Amino acid sequence: MSLLTNLKCPECGTIHNAAVLNTVCINESCKSTLFAQYNLTGGISKSILQGRPATMWRYKEFLPVTDEKYIVTLGEGFTPIIPVENLKQFTTGNEVFWKDESGNPTGSFKARGISAAVSKAKELGIHTIATPTAGNAGGALAAYAARGGMKAIVYMPKQTPRVFKDECRLYGAELVEIDGNISDCGKLVNEHALLNNWFQVSTLKEPYRLEGKKTMGYEIAEQFNWQLPDVIFYPTGGGTGLIGIWKAFDEMEQLGWIGAERPRMVAVQSQSCDGIVKAFHAGQYVSEFTDGGFTIANGLRVPKPYADKVILKVLRDSKGTAITISDEEMSIALKEIARNEGILMAPEGASLWQAYKKLKASQWVKPQEKVLLINTGSGYKYLENIKI
């Protein structure tokens, strides 16, 4: 089934055994996120996808679970690509599309990464999984752990809307509320996981959530008939999806499914936590801890992404950029899209609409370019944050 061969550190090149439990690189000098490696040299044809279920597991050869019986799935993936129809006054000269992740189980793209991570953890004999979360990842972990017969422990900031907390408890997870941000949650999860022998699936501190998220990249290529868009906008908190999509493009080029052309990647951040934006425009290779407090886009309140080096490298390698959007701008965009396009998206996704309009106005987005905006989740969970 899976063509998984090993895990590799993208910074120092150290190879890790994928048949045993791993977190980050064992090399103390980098402790980088690990990337799963696959045998992609066997002349595999795109025809293998014909007739397969429309879920992310249609790409099972390039996912890390080696025995199908361990797959924990709720039907995640293969979300629709929807053209902008009624706001064409802003899209003249471009084709602009949404990839709408809100239809995933538990209402966000987090289902992809959690499905892959929980499935691999199950295969490796793990019984208890813990995570820090700004909201959506906690609900996804709670649901997939329930489906997989495992225990989930979720650390969440107290400021998170109540619906995210209720969701975790309904799925049977143990919820720990923290008076702080996701970084504070992460520190406590790390401490308690070591004490209690839990496996933690913090963003990019284990190798497999990335693998689930990368399936967005495979889908983008397949849904656009193997011709990638010119520009991809992505809301960037922890950055797993941005990195995963880029990794998928590299894998598909090795397979011969796409060529060497790549989209320019745009990281969109909240004004509250825009360390990546500042680092990118300052020409830095790491970001600084930046936390301006509450934002209506809970998922963007990540003061310092663990894989900031990798995120910044993707932006540079793709000749992309990074841009900051305020809560007020997100709220305006969310309502504009809901009232004109019939999509109630998460504030994180809505931020992309404002980012697109700004970069089009500045001519960074060029005429005739095909543009894809990735809405990462449903707005229904955020109603507590949104002023109608």
XYZ file of C-alpha atoms in Angstrom:
388
model
C 0.000 0.000 0.000
C 2.208 2.862 1.251
C 5.509 3.595 -0.512
C 6.917 5.075 2.726
C 10.661 4.433 3.090
C 11.915 6.600 5.961
C 11.774 10.008 7.623
C 14.318 12.677 6.748
C 15.341 15.896 8.429
C 15.169 18.697 5.822
C 17.827 20.698 7.677
C 20.636 18.277 8.505
C 19.652 15.305 6.326
C 19.541 12.778 9.185
C 17.488 9.701 8.269
C 15.039 8.315 10.844
C 13.333 4.916 10.928
C 9.661 5.309 9.988
C 8.768 1.959 11.579
C 9.204 3.391 15.089
C 7.704 6.376 16.883
C 9.313 9.718 16.012
C 8.732 13.334 16.922
C 11.367 15.793 15.608
C 14.958 15.314 14.445
C 17.205 13.681 17.042
C 20.048 16.020 16.083
C 20.197 18.513 18.960
C 21.520 21.246 16.669
C 18.316 21.430 14.619
C 15.390 19.453 16.141
C 13.607 20.098 12.854
C 10.258 18.805 11.677
C 10.748 15.449 9.912
C 9.502 14.815 6.370
C 8.201 11.402 5.324
C 10.020 10.018 2.278
C 8.525 7.681 -0.334
C 9.814 5.526 -3.169
C 8.585 7.625 -6.083
C 10.800 6.154 -8.805
C 8.628 3.225 -9.867
C 6.875 4.831 -12.815
C 3.495 5.082 -11.073
C 0.754 6.361 -13.373
C -2.011 8.808 -12.470
C -4.389 6.096 -13.703
C -4.140 4.428 -10.269
C -6.590 7.087 -9.060
C -9.389 6.018 -11.396
C -12.410 4.690 -9.536
C -11.032 5.375 -6.078
C -13.183 6.965 -3.345
C -13.202 10.775 -3.294
C -11.291 11.084 -0.011
C -7.695 11.951 0.768
C -6.911 8.234 1.084
C -7.179 7.913 -2.720
C -3.488 8.913 -2.507
C -2.712 6.073 -0.078
C 0.594 5.145 -1.721
C 1.911 8.565 -0.682
C 0.534 8.493 2.846
C 2.379 6.940 5.802
C 0.097 4.088 6.919
C 1.563 0.770 5.747
C -1.407 -1.452 6.670
C -4.886 -0.281 5.612
C -6.553 -1.825 8.661
C -5.137 1.005 10.785
C -6.629 3.830 8.728
C -8.936 5.990 10.854
C -11.173 7.893 8.469
C -14.420 9.837 8.510
C -14.398 10.602 4.780
C -12.049 13.596 4.869
C -10.643 15.250 1.768
C -11.443 15.866 -1.895
C -13.145 19.129 -1.028
C -14.614 21.227 -3.862
C -12.984 23.992 -5.861
C -15.533 26.773 -6.358
C -15.128 29.738 -8.747
C -15.896 33.255 -7.519
C -19.203 34.062 -9.256
C -20.801 37.236 -7.897
C -17.830 39.362 -6.893
C -16.338 39.586 -10.371
C -15.809 43.317 -10.045
C -12.780 42.276 -7.964
C -11.599 39.446 -10.203
C -11.631 41.050 -13.659
C -8.684 39.730 -15.647
C -8.131 36.754 -13.334
C -9.717 33.403 -12.690
C -10.219 33.185 -8.929
C -11.286 30.042 -7.073
C -11.893 28.887 -3.518
C -10.884 25.465 -2.293
C -13.441 25.075 0.466
C -12.233 22.873 3.324
C -15.289 23.573 5.497
C -17.015 20.377 4.356
C -14.433 18.149 6.022
C -15.420 16.156 9.128
C -15.517 18.519 12.145
C -15.665 21.466 9.735
C -12.057 22.180 8.817
C -8.882 21.091 7.033
C -7.560 19.860 10.386
C -9.388 16.590 9.705
C -6.803 15.709 7.065
C -3.744 16.017 9.266
C -5.392 14.442 12.270
C -6.657 11.475 10.229
C -3.108 10.749 9.056
C -1.515 11.296 12.479
C -4.089 9.244 14.410
C -3.928 6.432 11.838
C -0.139 6.209 12.035
C -0.218 6.453 15.841
C -2.677 3.554 15.893
C -0.387 1.536 13.638
C 2.517 2.260 16.001
C 0.526 1.114 19.053
C -0.258 4.493 20.639
C -3.289 4.682 22.962
C -3.269 8.283 24.261
C -2.721 11.384 22.129
C -2.450 14.988 23.307
C -2.383 18.304 21.461
C -2.444 22.058 22.008
C -5.028 23.776 19.832
C -6.542 27.114 18.922
C -9.823 25.272 18.260
C -10.276 23.175 15.138
C -7.410 20.723 15.661
C -8.760 19.867 19.116
C -12.198 18.984 17.783
C -10.661 16.938 14.981
C -8.401 15.027 17.362
C -11.314 14.340 19.691
C -13.415 12.946 16.832
C -10.710 10.815 15.229
C -9.506 9.472 18.571
C -13.091 8.431 19.311
C -13.309 6.754 15.908
C -9.981 5.004 16.462
C -10.741 3.820 20.008
C -8.045 6.041 21.504
C -7.919 8.680 24.238
C -7.530 12.369 23.340
C -6.314 15.108 25.682
C -6.774 18.642 24.349
C -5.196 21.846 25.710
C -7.066 24.953 24.573
C -6.904 28.702 25.421
C -9.796 29.879 27.588
C -10.570 32.639 25.063
C -11.515 30.052 22.437
C -15.233 30.154 21.480
C -17.333 27.763 23.532
C -18.448 25.649 20.573
C -14.888 24.336 20.134
C -14.789 23.307 23.794
C -18.217 21.657 23.702
C -17.223 19.766 20.565
C -14.186 18.229 22.281
C -16.177 17.186 25.329
C -18.980 15.698 23.206
C -16.464 13.471 21.439
C -15.212 12.300 24.829
C -11.864 14.091 24.914
C -10.331 15.393 28.118
C -10.257 19.197 27.762
C -7.762 21.353 29.644
C -8.417 25.108 29.417
C -5.384 27.380 29.687
C -5.252 31.075 30.563
C -2.928 31.974 27.689
C -2.279 31.418 23.974
C -1.498 28.287 21.964
C 2.212 28.607 22.772
C 1.352 28.395 26.483
C -0.782 25.334 25.739
C 2.112 23.795 23.807
C 4.538 24.187 26.700
C 2.149 22.448 29.091
C 1.356 19.651 26.649
C 5.064 19.010 26.221
C 5.647 18.852 29.972
C 2.640 16.657 30.714
C 3.216 14.343 27.738
C 6.730 13.573 28.986
C 5.438 12.905 32.499
C 2.496 10.738 31.418
C 3.950 9.031 28.335
C 1.384 10.533 25.966
C 2.107 10.967 22.277
C 1.665 14.604 21.307
C 0.636 15.709 17.832
C 1.554 19.372 18.154
C 1.798 21.180 14.801
C 4.947 20.017 12.978
C 6.409 18.405 16.111
C 5.590 14.998 14.653
C 5.841 13.945 10.989
C 2.351 12.807 10.058
C -0.127 15.688 10.326
C 1.925 17.240 7.528
C 1.271 14.171 5.364
C -2.489 14.496 5.718
C -2.398 18.215 4.958
C -0.267 17.702 1.851
C -3.170 15.884 0.190
C -4.604 19.340 -0.513
C -1.713 19.707 -2.950
C -2.493 16.418 -4.693
C -6.141 17.422 -4.980
C -5.340 20.881 -6.331
C -3.281 19.308 -9.116
C -5.886 16.660 -9.924
C -8.852 19.056 -9.776
C -7.085 21.529 -12.094
C -6.285 18.706 -14.528
C -2.612 18.632 -13.480
C -2.035 22.313 -14.344
C -1.299 24.193 -11.122
C -2.685 27.686 -10.471
C -0.315 30.646 -10.703
C -0.878 31.889 -7.157
C -2.084 30.142 -3.976
C -3.175 32.153 -0.910
C -2.971 30.329 2.416
C -3.910 31.477 5.969
C -0.767 30.843 7.971
C -0.763 30.063 11.676
C 1.360 26.965 12.239
C 1.918 26.661 8.491
C 1.469 22.899 8.126
C -0.829 23.198 5.121
C 1.457 25.621 3.286
C 4.462 23.333 3.765
C 2.418 20.218 2.980
C 1.062 21.572 -0.307
C 4.599 22.483 -1.394
C 5.838 18.998 -0.432
C 3.039 17.419 -2.494
C 4.083 19.417 -5.554
C 7.668 18.144 -5.202
C 6.461 14.552 -4.874
C 4.228 14.814 -7.924
C 7.078 16.221 -9.988
C 9.198 13.196 -8.993
C 6.310 10.965 -10.083
C 6.117 12.767 -13.422
C 2.538 13.858 -12.750
C 3.328 17.592 -13.012
C 6.215 19.664 -14.344
C 8.651 21.959 -12.572
C 6.365 25.030 -12.622
C 5.146 26.144 -9.222
C 2.559 28.616 -7.915
C 3.699 31.666 -6.007
C 2.673 30.987 -2.404
C 1.180 33.765 -0.260
C 1.158 33.473 3.540
C -1.657 35.538 5.084
C -1.458 36.331 8.797
C -3.474 38.173 11.398
C -2.283 41.592 12.522
C -2.240 40.015 15.990
C 0.418 37.425 15.095
C 2.364 38.425 11.987
C 5.870 37.242 12.773
C 6.189 35.420 9.438
C 5.185 38.545 7.496
C 7.735 40.677 9.344
C 10.499 38.085 8.958
C 9.819 37.593 5.248
C 9.927 41.276 4.385
C 13.018 41.809 6.565
C 14.830 39.008 4.691
C 15.165 36.927 7.868
C 15.326 33.136 7.946
C 13.497 32.749 11.278
C 10.594 34.659 12.792
C 10.381 36.363 16.163
C 7.767 35.573 18.820
C 4.861 37.938 18.082
C 1.611 37.952 20.040
C -0.705 40.948 19.942
C -3.501 39.159 21.771
C -6.984 38.119 20.696
C -7.949 37.767 17.028
C -11.284 36.608 15.609
C -9.240 34.111 13.562
C -8.289 31.775 16.423
C -6.207 29.587 14.125
C -3.922 32.491 13.213
C -2.922 33.254 16.799
C 0.348 31.330 16.617
C 3.067 33.636 17.997
C 5.995 31.627 16.597
C 5.388 28.668 14.284
C 7.653 25.709 15.075
C 8.603 25.353 11.399
C 9.063 29.063 10.696
C 12.300 28.351 8.796
C 10.514 25.985 6.429
C 7.563 28.349 5.899
C 9.901 31.212 5.007
C 11.897 28.971 2.657
C 8.723 27.964 0.788
C 7.792 31.626 0.363
C 11.250 32.471 -0.964
C 11.549 29.401 -3.207
C 8.123 30.039 -4.734
C 8.836 33.752 -5.287
C 5.798 34.352 -3.096
C 5.050 36.880 -0.401
C 3.424 37.396 3.005
C 0.763 39.895 4.039
C -1.002 41.011 7.225
C -4.790 41.439 7.537
C -6.623 43.053 10.479
C -9.631 41.619 12.311
C -11.784 44.435 10.936
C -10.767 43.562 7.377
C -11.471 39.871 7.998
C -14.938 40.675 9.332
C -15.760 42.825 6.300
C -14.528 40.111 3.931
C -16.405 37.357 5.741
C -19.705 39.224 5.367
C -19.006 40.210 1.761
C -18.357 36.588 0.788
C -21.337 35.253 2.751
C -23.775 37.776 1.263
C -22.527 37.512 -2.308
C -21.182 33.980 -2.685
C -23.237 32.011 -0.165
C -20.206 30.688 1.710
C -19.901 31.285 5.459
C -16.208 30.743 5.921
C -13.854 30.939 8.861
C -12.195 34.331 9.474
C -8.880 32.684 8.546
C -10.264 31.952 5.083
C -11.919 35.348 4.766
C -8.548 37.024 5.362
C -7.425 35.666 1.986
C -10.085 37.630 0.119
C -8.777 40.920 1.462
C -5.192 39.809 0.834
C -6.053 38.936 -2.768
C -7.737 42.312 -3.368
C -4.725 44.178 -1.964
C -2.175 42.237 -4.009
C -4.259 42.568 -7.158
C -4.556 46.329 -6.626
C -0.770 46.586 -6.209
C -0.340 44.481 -9.387
C 1.548 41.767 -7.512
C -1.203 39.463 -8.820
C -0.831 39.863 -12.561
C -3.511 39.908 -15.285
C -4.565 36.496 -16.639
C -3.198 34.644 -13.604
C -5.219 31.817 -12.094
C -5.590 32.319 -8.337
C -6.613 29.814 -5.650
C -7.707 30.849 -2.144
C -7.859 28.072 0.448
C -10.628 28.486 2.999
C -9.526 26.267 5.857
C -12.798 25.931 7.758
C -16.426 26.725 8.466
C -17.504 30.056 9.911
C -20.261 28.495 11.990
C -17.929 27.748 14.895
C -16.774 31.372 14.983
C -20.157 33.081 15.389
C -19.222 34.018 18.956
C -16.292 36.048 17.527
C -18.169 37.731 14.667
C -20.288 40.862 14.979
C -23.279 40.516 12.658
